[in-house]
Amino acid sequence: MSGNKQRHRWNFYRWNGKVMAGGALTGLVNGLLGSGGGMVAVPVLEKSGLDVKQAHSGSLAVILPLSVMSAAMYLHGGRVALADVWSYLPAGLAGAFCGAKLMGRISPRLLHRIFGGFAIWAGVNLLMR
Amino acid sequence: MPIEIIAAFAGFLAGTAGAMGLGGGSILLLYLTLVAGEDQLHAQGINLLFFIPCAAAALWLHQKENRVPWRVVVPTALWGLPGAAVGFWLSGRLGGQGTGKLFGLFLLALGIRELLFPPQKSFSDQQKASLSQKTHPMP
């Protein structure tokens, strides 16, 4: 009886090649670059048939546990200390609340254009360094 | 302008963009490496730690509106965990310089994709559709 229920719960989740490959790639980018996992997770989730909004909120839910694991490895490896991050947190949390409330109210096309231009500028700067 | 204000502004912007799934992490990381002159791997560590509470807060707001598609999220995140371990190991092999260049290439490719192939559908196009769809509560 309980086994049946467990199997039902297991089947609720999607276990296929697309999800496996997309998840592994998201994790790889998250651990390797310490950011950018969301930029991989959003298209991956969209390919799994989710709409734009679900993919964006879902990407947060995917990246959160991955970031916890990556951050734990970075802390353990001595690359960073907890004290390094405090000064950025208040402004970041305020921004996170604004972002979650704003989502869906700003033209995403405009946001993507701004982000695209910014990413190219930053990429060139990093490569020239 | 004092550096504290620029840092707070970078943090605010990173939190906002991150909550919208728009690569917010890259904003703080770029501030740390390009403006504050931190080492790439140290900056990545700060960025990861910074992202955890911001993402948790935004996720909580999204979950209150039942916007989180758990049936796809859970397996994707589980498969991501070994990927993150490989990524961490690889970043150690590449070192700060190599990882920084790789991040530059990643951003360049991302920017070109965003400008040349912008997303086809907008939130507002899909909002009507998602209103009639069922939500995704936890099982």
PDB file of C-alpha atoms in Angstrom:
ATOM      1  CA  MET A   1       0.000   0.000   0.000  1.00  0.00           C
ATOM      2  CA  SER A   2       2.662   2.486   1.073  1.00  0.00           C
ATOM      3  CA  GLY A   3       4.978   1.172  -1.671  1.00  0.00           C
ATOM      4  CA  ASN A   4       2.319   1.961  -4.229  1.00  0.00           C
ATOM      5  CA  LYS A   5       1.975   5.462  -2.893  1.00  0.00           C
ATOM      6  CA  GLN A   6       5.741   5.944  -3.016  1.00  0.00           C
ATOM      7  CA  ARG A   7       5.879   4.794  -6.629  1.00  0.00           C
ATOM      8  CA  HIS A   8       3.124   7.218  -7.453  1.00  0.00           C
ATOM      9  CA  ARG A   9       5.128  10.070  -5.922  1.00  0.00           C
ATOM     10  CA  TRP A  10       8.263   8.965  -7.779  1.00  0.00           C
ATOM     11  CA  ASN A  11       6.362   9.006 -11.057  1.00  0.00           C
ATOM     12  CA  PHE A  12       5.114  12.527 -10.344  1.00  0.00           C
ATOM     13  CA  TYR A  13       8.597  13.800 -11.182  1.00  0.00           C
ATOM     14  CA  ARG A  14       9.977  13.762 -14.680  1.00  0.00           C
ATOM     15  CA  TRP A  15      13.017  11.517 -15.095  1.00  0.00           C
ATOM     16  CA  ASN A  16      14.209  11.672 -18.684  1.00  0.00           C
ATOM     17  CA  GLY A  17      17.406  12.288 -20.637  1.00  0.00           C
ATOM     18  CA  LYS A  18      16.629  15.942 -21.282  1.00  0.00           C
ATOM     19  CA  VAL A  19      16.195  16.653 -17.573  1.00  0.00           C
ATOM     20  CA  MET A  20      19.344  14.654 -16.705  1.00  0.00           C
ATOM     21  CA  ALA A  21      21.561  16.408 -19.249  1.00  0.00           C
ATOM     22  CA  GLY A  22      20.117  19.844 -18.510  1.00  0.00           C
ATOM     23  CA  GLY A  23      20.487  19.383 -14.764  1.00  0.00           C
ATOM     24  CA  ALA A  24      24.082  18.151 -15.051  1.00  0.00           C
ATOM     25  CA  LEU A  25      25.012  21.100 -17.301  1.00  0.00           C
ATOM     26  CA  THR A  26      23.366  23.590 -14.918  1.00  0.00           C
ATOM     27  CA  GLY A  27      25.308  22.117 -11.996  1.00  0.00           C
ATOM     28  CA  LEU A  28      28.576  22.149 -13.946  1.00  0.00           C
ATOM     29  CA  VAL A  29      28.240  25.859 -14.779  1.00  0.00           C
ATOM     30  CA  ASN A  30      27.171  26.655 -11.209  1.00  0.00           C
ATOM     31  CA  GLY A  31      30.166  24.919  -9.633  1.00  0.00           C
ATOM     32  CA  LEU A  32      32.679  26.027 -12.277  1.00  0.00           C
ATOM     33  CA  LEU A  33      31.737  29.701 -12.722  1.00  0.00           C
ATOM     34  CA  GLY A  34      29.953  30.384  -9.421  1.00  0.00           C
ATOM     35  CA  SER A  35      27.139  32.030 -11.377  1.00  0.00           C
ATOM     36  CA  GLY A  36      25.314  31.704 -14.658  1.00  0.00           C
ATOM     37  CA  GLY A  37      23.544  28.507 -13.656  1.00  0.00           C
ATOM     38  CA  GLY A  38      20.239  30.342 -14.003  1.00  0.00           C
ATOM     39  CA  MET A  39      21.058  31.336 -17.556  1.00  0.00           C
ATOM     40  CA  VAL A  40      21.427  27.637 -18.372  1.00  0.00           C
ATOM     41  CA  ALA A  41      18.502  26.457 -16.229  1.00  0.00           C
ATOM     42  CA  VAL A  42      15.888  28.754 -17.794  1.00  0.00           C
ATOM     43  CA  PRO A  43      16.223  27.424 -21.378  1.00  0.00           C
ATOM     44  CA  VAL A  44      16.590  23.879 -20.010  1.00  0.00           C
ATOM     45  CA  LEU A  45      13.286  24.200 -18.129  1.00  0.00           C
ATOM     46  CA  GLU A  46      11.610  25.822 -21.133  1.00  0.00           C
ATOM     47  CA  LYS A  47      12.637  22.815 -23.224  1.00  0.00           C
ATOM     48  CA  SER A  48      10.863  20.624 -20.654  1.00  0.00           C
ATOM     49  CA  GLY A  49       7.630  22.303 -21.678  1.00  0.00           C
ATOM     50  CA  LEU A  50       7.287  25.001 -19.015  1.00  0.00           C
ATOM     51  CA  ASP A  51       6.166  28.521 -19.866  1.00  0.00           C
ATOM     52  CA  VAL A  52       8.512  31.476 -19.456  1.00  0.00           C
ATOM     53  CA  LYS A  53       7.347  32.481 -15.994  1.00  0.00           C
ATOM     54  CA  GLN A  54       7.441  28.934 -14.598  1.00  0.00           C
ATOM     55  CA  ALA A  55      10.888  28.436 -16.128  1.00  0.00           C
ATOM     56  CA  HIS A  56      12.194  31.590 -14.449  1.00  0.00           C
ATOM     57  CA  SER A  57      10.796  30.785 -11.001  1.00  0.00           C
ATOM     58  CA  GLY A  58      11.738  27.111 -11.457  1.00  0.00           C
ATOM     59  CA  SER A  59      15.323  28.063 -12.315  1.00  0.00           C
ATOM     60  CA  LEU A  60      15.630  29.671  -8.874  1.00  0.00           C
ATOM     61  CA  ALA A  61      14.437  26.464  -7.240  1.00  0.00           C
ATOM     62  CA  VAL A  62      17.002  24.460  -9.259  1.00  0.00           C
ATOM     63  CA  ILE A  63      19.933  26.798  -8.603  1.00  0.00           C
ATOM     64  CA  LEU A  64      19.287  27.230  -4.877  1.00  0.00           C
ATOM     65  CA  PRO A  65      20.317  23.692  -3.779  1.00  0.00           C
ATOM     66  CA  LEU A  66      23.149  23.693  -6.349  1.00  0.00           C
ATOM     67  CA  SER A  67      24.466  26.984  -4.956  1.00  0.00           C
ATOM     68  CA  VAL A  68      24.262  25.623  -1.405  1.00  0.00           C
ATOM     69  CA  MET A  69      26.392  22.652  -2.465  1.00  0.00           C
ATOM     70  CA  SER A  70      28.851  24.752  -4.495  1.00  0.00           C
ATOM     71  CA  ALA A  71      29.151  27.357  -1.730  1.00  0.00           C
ATOM     72  CA  ALA A  72      29.822  24.595   0.808  1.00  0.00           C
ATOM     73  CA  MET A  73      32.643  23.290  -1.408  1.00  0.00           C
ATOM     74  CA  TYR A  74      34.049  26.823  -1.886  1.00  0.00           C
ATOM     75  CA  LEU A  75      33.924  27.382   1.900  1.00  0.00           C
ATOM     76  CA  HIS A  76      35.492  24.007   2.620  1.00  0.00           C
ATOM     77  CA  GLY A  77      38.194  24.659   0.017  1.00  0.00           C
ATOM     78  CA  GLY A  78      39.075  27.957   1.745  1.00  0.00           C
ATOM     79  CA  ARG A  79      38.294  30.077  -1.331  1.00  0.00           C
ATOM     80  CA  VAL A  80      35.859  32.265   0.589  1.00  0.00           C
ATOM     81  CA  ALA A  81      34.748  32.994   4.163  1.00  0.00           C
ATOM     82  CA  LEU A  82      31.239  33.705   5.416  1.00  0.00           C
ATOM     83  CA  ALA A  83      32.376  37.141   6.650  1.00  0.00           C
ATOM     84  CA  ASP A  84      33.123  38.230   3.049  1.00  0.00           C
ATOM     85  CA  VAL A  85      29.476  38.333   2.040  1.00  0.00           C
ATOM     86  CA  TRP A  86      27.685  40.257   4.831  1.00  0.00           C
ATOM     87  CA  SER A  87      28.162  43.725   3.349  1.00  0.00           C
ATOM     88  CA  TYR A  88      26.320  42.820   0.138  1.00  0.00           C
ATOM     89  CA  LEU A  89      23.364  41.019   1.687  1.00  0.00           C
ATOM     90  CA  PRO A  90      20.971  43.823   2.810  1.00  0.00           C
ATOM     91  CA  ALA A  91      20.927  45.462  -0.624  1.00  0.00           C
ATOM     92  CA  GLY A  92      20.745  42.067  -2.319  1.00  0.00           C
ATOM     93  CA  LEU A  93      17.731  40.937  -0.288  1.00  0.00           C
ATOM     94  CA  ALA A  94      15.933  44.212  -0.970  1.00  0.00           C
ATOM     95  CA  GLY A  95      16.647  43.685  -4.661  1.00  0.00           C
ATOM     96  CA  ALA A  96      15.381  40.100  -4.546  1.00  0.00           C
ATOM     97  CA  PHE A  97      12.026  41.233  -3.101  1.00  0.00           C
ATOM     98  CA  CYS A  98      11.704  43.951  -5.747  1.00  0.00           C
ATOM     99  CA  GLY A  99      12.639  41.532  -8.541  1.00  0.00           C
ATOM    100  CA  ALA A 100      10.111  38.895  -7.491  1.00  0.00           C
ATOM    101  CA  LYS A 101       7.361  41.543  -7.248  1.00  0.00           C
ATOM    102  CA  LEU A 102       8.357  43.209 -10.529  1.00  0.00           C
ATOM    103  CA  MET A 103       8.457  39.989 -12.529  1.00  0.00           C
ATOM    104  CA  GLY A 104       5.857  40.060 -15.260  1.00  0.00           C
ATOM    105  CA  ARG A 105       5.424  43.832 -15.049  1.00  0.00           C
ATOM    106  CA  ILE A 106       8.501  44.840 -17.042  1.00  0.00           C
ATOM    107  CA  SER A 107       8.870  44.115 -20.756  1.00  0.00           C
ATOM    108  CA  PRO A 108      11.033  40.989 -20.855  1.00  0.00           C
ATOM    109  CA  ARG A 109      12.183  41.831 -24.381  1.00  0.00           C
ATOM    110  CA  LEU A 110      13.688  45.074 -23.121  1.00  0.00           C
ATOM    111  CA  LEU A 111      15.312  43.291 -20.164  1.00  0.00           C
ATOM    112  CA  HIS A 112      16.824  40.674 -22.470  1.00  0.00           C
ATOM    113  CA  ARG A 113      18.220  43.376 -24.759  1.00  0.00           C
ATOM    114  CA  ILE A 114      19.775  45.280 -21.853  1.00  0.00           C
ATOM    115  CA  PHE A 115      21.191  42.061 -20.412  1.00  0.00           C
ATOM    116  CA  GLY A 116      22.544  40.988 -23.828  1.00  0.00           C
ATOM    117  CA  GLY A 117      24.409  44.253 -24.334  1.00  0.00           C
ATOM    118  CA  PHE A 118      25.733  44.200 -20.797  1.00  0.00           C
ATOM    119  CA  ALA A 119      26.901  40.570 -21.112  1.00  0.00           C
ATOM    120  CA  ILE A 120      28.839  41.282 -24.329  1.00  0.00           C
ATOM    121  CA  TRP A 121      30.511  44.340 -22.781  1.00  0.00           C
ATOM    122  CA  ALA A 122      31.429  42.378 -19.636  1.00  0.00           C
ATOM    123  CA  GLY A 123      32.607  39.327 -21.611  1.00  0.00           C
ATOM    124  CA  VAL A 124      34.971  41.445 -23.734  1.00  0.00           C
ATOM    125  CA  ASN A 125      36.288  43.169 -20.579  1.00  0.00           C
ATOM    126  CA  LEU A 126      36.989  39.845 -18.891  1.00  0.00           C
ATOM    127  CA  LEU A 127      38.755  38.433 -21.960  1.00  0.00           C
ATOM    128  CA  MET A 128      40.918  41.553 -22.372  1.00  0.00           C
ATOM    129  CA  ARG A 129      41.979  41.552 -18.717  1.00  0.00           C
TER     130      ARG A 129
ATOM    131  CA  MET B   1      30.927  58.117  -5.421  1.00  0.00           C
ATOM    132  CA  PRO B   2      31.983  56.118  -2.342  1.00  0.00           C
ATOM    133  CA  ILE B   3      32.679  52.440  -3.005  1.00  0.00           C
ATOM    134  CA  GLU B   4      30.122  51.350  -0.358  1.00  0.00           C
ATOM    135  CA  ILE B   5      27.293  52.935  -2.336  1.00  0.00           C
ATOM    136  CA  ILE B   6      28.480  51.345  -5.594  1.00  0.00           C
ATOM    137  CA  ALA B   7      28.753  47.977  -3.802  1.00  0.00           C
ATOM    138  CA  ALA B   8      25.237  48.331  -2.345  1.00  0.00           C
ATOM    139  CA  PHE B   9      23.900  49.302  -5.762  1.00  0.00           C
ATOM    140  CA  ALA B  10      25.586  46.277  -7.371  1.00  0.00           C
ATOM    141  CA  GLY B  11      24.083  44.066  -4.660  1.00  0.00           C
ATOM    142  CA  PHE B  12      20.605  45.525  -5.165  1.00  0.00           C
ATOM    143  CA  LEU B  13      20.781  45.130  -8.939  1.00  0.00           C
ATOM    144  CA  ALA B  14      22.096  41.584  -8.619  1.00  0.00           C
ATOM    145  CA  GLY B  15      19.252  40.677  -6.237  1.00  0.00           C
ATOM    146  CA  THR B  16      16.619  42.177  -8.539  1.00  0.00           C
ATOM    147  CA  ALA B  17      17.907  40.523 -11.713  1.00  0.00           C
ATOM    148  CA  GLY B  18      18.521  37.254  -9.883  1.00  0.00           C
ATOM    149  CA  ALA B  19      14.945  37.127  -8.616  1.00  0.00           C
ATOM    150  CA  MET B  20      13.751  37.512 -12.198  1.00  0.00           C
ATOM    151  CA  GLY B  21      16.021  34.689 -13.404  1.00  0.00           C
ATOM    152  CA  LEU B  22      18.044  37.098 -15.479  1.00  0.00           C
ATOM    153  CA  GLY B  23      21.582  36.167 -14.534  1.00  0.00           C
ATOM    154  CA  GLY B  24      21.729  38.325 -11.423  1.00  0.00           C
ATOM    155  CA  GLY B  25      24.720  36.408 -10.169  1.00  0.00           C
ATOM    156  CA  SER B  26      26.854  37.649 -13.020  1.00  0.00           C
ATOM    157  CA  ILE B  27      26.232  41.295 -12.003  1.00  0.00           C
ATOM    158  CA  LEU B  28      27.725  40.965  -8.516  1.00  0.00           C
ATOM    159  CA  LEU B  29      30.498  38.698  -9.791  1.00  0.00           C
ATOM    160  CA  LEU B  30      31.449  41.258 -12.443  1.00  0.00           C
ATOM    161  CA  TYR B  31      31.400  44.079  -9.918  1.00  0.00           C
ATOM    162  CA  LEU B  32      33.710  42.047  -7.664  1.00  0.00           C
ATOM    163  CA  THR B  33      36.217  41.154 -10.397  1.00  0.00           C
ATOM    164  CA  LEU B  34      36.137  44.169 -12.743  1.00  0.00           C
ATOM    165  CA  VAL B  35      35.476  47.015 -10.248  1.00  0.00           C
ATOM    166  CA  ALA B  36      36.607  45.762  -6.832  1.00  0.00           C
ATOM    167  CA  GLY B  37      39.536  43.779  -8.288  1.00  0.00           C
ATOM    168  CA  GLU B  38      38.890  40.566  -6.336  1.00  0.00           C
ATOM    169  CA  ASP B  39      40.428  37.249  -7.406  1.00  0.00           C
ATOM    170  CA  GLN B  40      38.052  35.339  -9.705  1.00  0.00           C
ATOM    171  CA  LEU B  41      37.612  32.246  -7.501  1.00  0.00           C
ATOM    172  CA  HIS B  42      37.185  34.318  -4.321  1.00  0.00           C
ATOM    173  CA  ALA B  43      34.598  36.469  -6.108  1.00  0.00           C
ATOM    174  CA  GLN B  44      32.761  33.337  -7.269  1.00  0.00           C
ATOM    175  CA  GLY B  45      32.602  32.121  -3.680  1.00  0.00           C
ATOM    176  CA  ILE B  46      31.165  35.459  -2.476  1.00  0.00           C
ATOM    177  CA  ASN B  47      28.689  35.362  -5.338  1.00  0.00           C
ATOM    178  CA  LEU B  48      27.485  31.851  -4.445  1.00  0.00           C
ATOM    179  CA  LEU B  49      27.047  32.735  -0.752  1.00  0.00           C
ATOM    180  CA  PHE B  50      25.273  35.975  -1.677  1.00  0.00           C
ATOM    181  CA  PHE B  51      22.888  34.172  -3.989  1.00  0.00           C
ATOM    182  CA  ILE B  52      21.586  31.677  -1.404  1.00  0.00           C
ATOM    183  CA  PRO B  53      19.490  34.010   0.824  1.00  0.00           C
ATOM    184  CA  CYS B  54      18.423  36.157  -2.147  1.00  0.00           C
ATOM    185  CA  ALA B  55      17.197  33.114  -4.080  1.00  0.00           C
ATOM    186  CA  ALA B  56      15.513  31.691  -0.983  1.00  0.00           C
ATOM    187  CA  ALA B  57      13.590  34.950  -0.438  1.00  0.00           C
ATOM    188  CA  ALA B  58      12.516  35.194  -4.076  1.00  0.00           C
ATOM    189  CA  LEU B  59      11.623  31.503  -4.202  1.00  0.00           C
ATOM    190  CA  TRP B  60       9.440  31.880  -1.125  1.00  0.00           C
ATOM    191  CA  LEU B  61       7.507  34.677  -2.875  1.00  0.00           C
ATOM    192  CA  HIS B  62       7.132  32.574  -6.028  1.00  0.00           C
ATOM    193  CA  GLN B  63       6.003  29.520  -4.056  1.00  0.00           C
ATOM    194  CA  LYS B  64       3.309  31.567  -2.299  1.00  0.00           C
ATOM    195  CA  GLU B  65       1.758  32.029  -5.741  1.00  0.00           C
ATOM    196  CA  ASN B  66       2.267  28.343  -6.605  1.00  0.00           C
ATOM    197  CA  ARG B  67       4.495  29.325  -9.493  1.00  0.00           C
ATOM    198  CA  VAL B  68       7.202  26.699  -8.928  1.00  0.00           C
ATOM    199  CA  PRO B  69       7.010  23.616 -11.192  1.00  0.00           C
ATOM    200  CA  TRP B  70       8.383  21.075  -8.708  1.00  0.00           C
ATOM    201  CA  ARG B  71       7.896  18.022 -10.929  1.00  0.00           C
ATOM    202  CA  VAL B  72      10.635  19.256 -13.268  1.00  0.00           C
ATOM    203  CA  VAL B  73      12.645  21.220 -10.703  1.00  0.00           C
ATOM    204  CA  VAL B  74      13.382  18.305  -8.349  1.00  0.00           C
ATOM    205  CA  PRO B  75      14.967  15.926 -10.902  1.00  0.00           C
ATOM    206  CA  THR B  76      16.853  18.769 -12.620  1.00  0.00           C
ATOM    207  CA  ALA B  77      18.360  19.893  -9.301  1.00  0.00           C
ATOM    208  CA  LEU B  78      19.241  16.316  -8.293  1.00  0.00           C
ATOM    209  CA  TRP B  79      21.105  15.744 -11.557  1.00  0.00           C
ATOM    210  CA  GLY B  80      22.814  19.089 -11.089  1.00  0.00           C
ATOM    211  CA  LEU B  81      24.496  18.102  -7.803  1.00  0.00           C
ATOM    212  CA  PRO B  82      27.180  15.823  -9.357  1.00  0.00           C
ATOM    213  CA  GLY B  83      27.588  18.448 -12.092  1.00  0.00           C
ATOM    214  CA  ALA B  84      28.379  21.074  -9.457  1.00  0.00           C
ATOM    215  CA  ALA B  85      31.031  18.815  -7.910  1.00  0.00           C
ATOM    216  CA  VAL B  86      32.696  18.352 -11.322  1.00  0.00           C
ATOM    217  CA  GLY B  87      32.491  22.117 -11.937  1.00  0.00           C
ATOM    218  CA  PHE B  88      34.160  22.885  -8.598  1.00  0.00           C
ATOM    219  CA  TRP B  89      36.969  20.434  -9.336  1.00  0.00           C
ATOM    220  CA  LEU B  90      37.430  21.887 -12.834  1.00  0.00           C
ATOM    221  CA  SER B  91      37.612  25.470 -11.539  1.00  0.00           C
ATOM    222  CA  GLY B  92      40.434  24.378  -9.209  1.00  0.00           C
ATOM    223  CA  ARG B  93      42.306  22.869 -12.159  1.00  0.00           C
ATOM    224  CA  LEU B  94      41.851  25.978 -14.321  1.00  0.00           C
ATOM    225  CA  GLY B  95      42.729  28.452 -11.559  1.00  0.00           C
ATOM    226  CA  GLY B  96      41.430  32.015 -11.200  1.00  0.00           C
ATOM    227  CA  GLN B  97      42.819  33.297 -14.521  1.00  0.00           C
ATOM    228  CA  GLY B  98      41.534  30.431 -16.635  1.00  0.00           C
ATOM    229  CA  THR B  99      38.128  30.414 -14.980  1.00  0.00           C
ATOM    230  CA  GLY B 100      37.850  34.192 -15.489  1.00  0.00           C
ATOM    231  CA  LYS B 101      38.549  33.831 -19.221  1.00  0.00           C
ATOM    232  CA  LEU B 102      36.026  30.998 -19.438  1.00  0.00           C
ATOM    233  CA  PHE B 103      33.446  33.195 -17.704  1.00  0.00           C
ATOM    234  CA  GLY B 104      34.207  35.950 -20.242  1.00  0.00           C
ATOM    235  CA  LEU B 105      33.593  33.544 -23.138  1.00  0.00           C
ATOM    236  CA  PHE B 106      30.393  32.313 -21.471  1.00  0.00           C
ATOM    237  CA  LEU B 107      29.071  35.883 -21.099  1.00  0.00           C
ATOM    238  CA  LEU B 108      30.030  36.801 -24.658  1.00  0.00           C
ATOM    239  CA  ALA B 109      28.181  33.782 -26.062  1.00  0.00           C
ATOM    240  CA  LEU B 110      25.222  34.531 -23.806  1.00  0.00           C
ATOM    241  CA  GLY B 111      25.074  38.195 -24.840  1.00  0.00           C
ATOM    242  CA  ILE B 112      25.193  37.333 -28.541  1.00  0.00           C
ATOM    243  CA  ARG B 113      22.402  34.780 -28.048  1.00  0.00           C
ATOM    244  CA  GLU B 114      20.264  37.281 -26.110  1.00  0.00           C
ATOM    245  CA  LEU B 115      20.623  39.935 -28.819  1.00  0.00           C
ATOM    246  CA  LEU B 116      20.369  37.739 -31.917  1.00  0.00           C
ATOM    247  CA  PHE B 117      17.844  35.176 -30.675  1.00  0.00           C
ATOM    248  CA  PRO B 118      15.650  36.926 -28.102  1.00  0.00           C
ATOM    249  CA  PRO B 119      12.960  34.792 -26.455  1.00  0.00           C
ATOM    250  CA  GLN B 120       9.955  34.331 -28.731  1.00  0.00           C
ATOM    251  CA  LYS B 121       7.220  34.709 -26.155  1.00  0.00           C
ATOM    252  CA  SER B 122       6.837  37.355 -23.488  1.00  0.00           C
ATOM    253  CA  PHE B 123       5.468  37.001 -19.985  1.00  0.00           C
ATOM    254  CA  SER B 124       2.325  38.922 -20.864  1.00  0.00           C
ATOM    255  CA  ASP B 125       1.622  36.700 -23.898  1.00  0.00           C
ATOM    256  CA  GLN B 126       1.755  33.687 -21.643  1.00  0.00           C
ATOM    257  CA  GLN B 127       0.099  35.101 -18.577  1.00  0.00           C
ATOM    258  CA  LYS B 128      -3.351  34.577 -20.051  1.00  0.00           C
ATOM    259  CA  ALA B 129      -2.475  31.016 -20.978  1.00  0.00           C
ATOM    260  CA  SER B 130      -1.008  30.186 -17.575  1.00  0.00           C
ATOM    261  CA  LEU B 131      -4.081  31.559 -15.802  1.00  0.00           C
ATOM    262  CA  SER B 132      -6.123  28.720 -17.224  1.00  0.00           C
ATOM    263  CA  GLN B 133      -3.440  26.121 -16.513  1.00  0.00           C
ATOM    264  CA  LYS B 134      -3.368  24.260 -13.262  1.00  0.00           C
ATOM    265  CA  THR B 135      -0.717  25.304 -10.758  1.00  0.00           C
ATOM    266  CA  HIS B 136       2.126  23.168  -9.482  1.00  0.00           C
ATOM    267  CA  PRO B 137       1.748  22.449  -5.774  1.00  0.00           C
ATOM    268  CA  MET B 138       4.080  20.036  -4.022  1.00  0.00           C
ATOM    269  CA  PRO B 139       2.833  16.441  -4.356  1.00  0.00           C
TER     270      PRO B 139
END
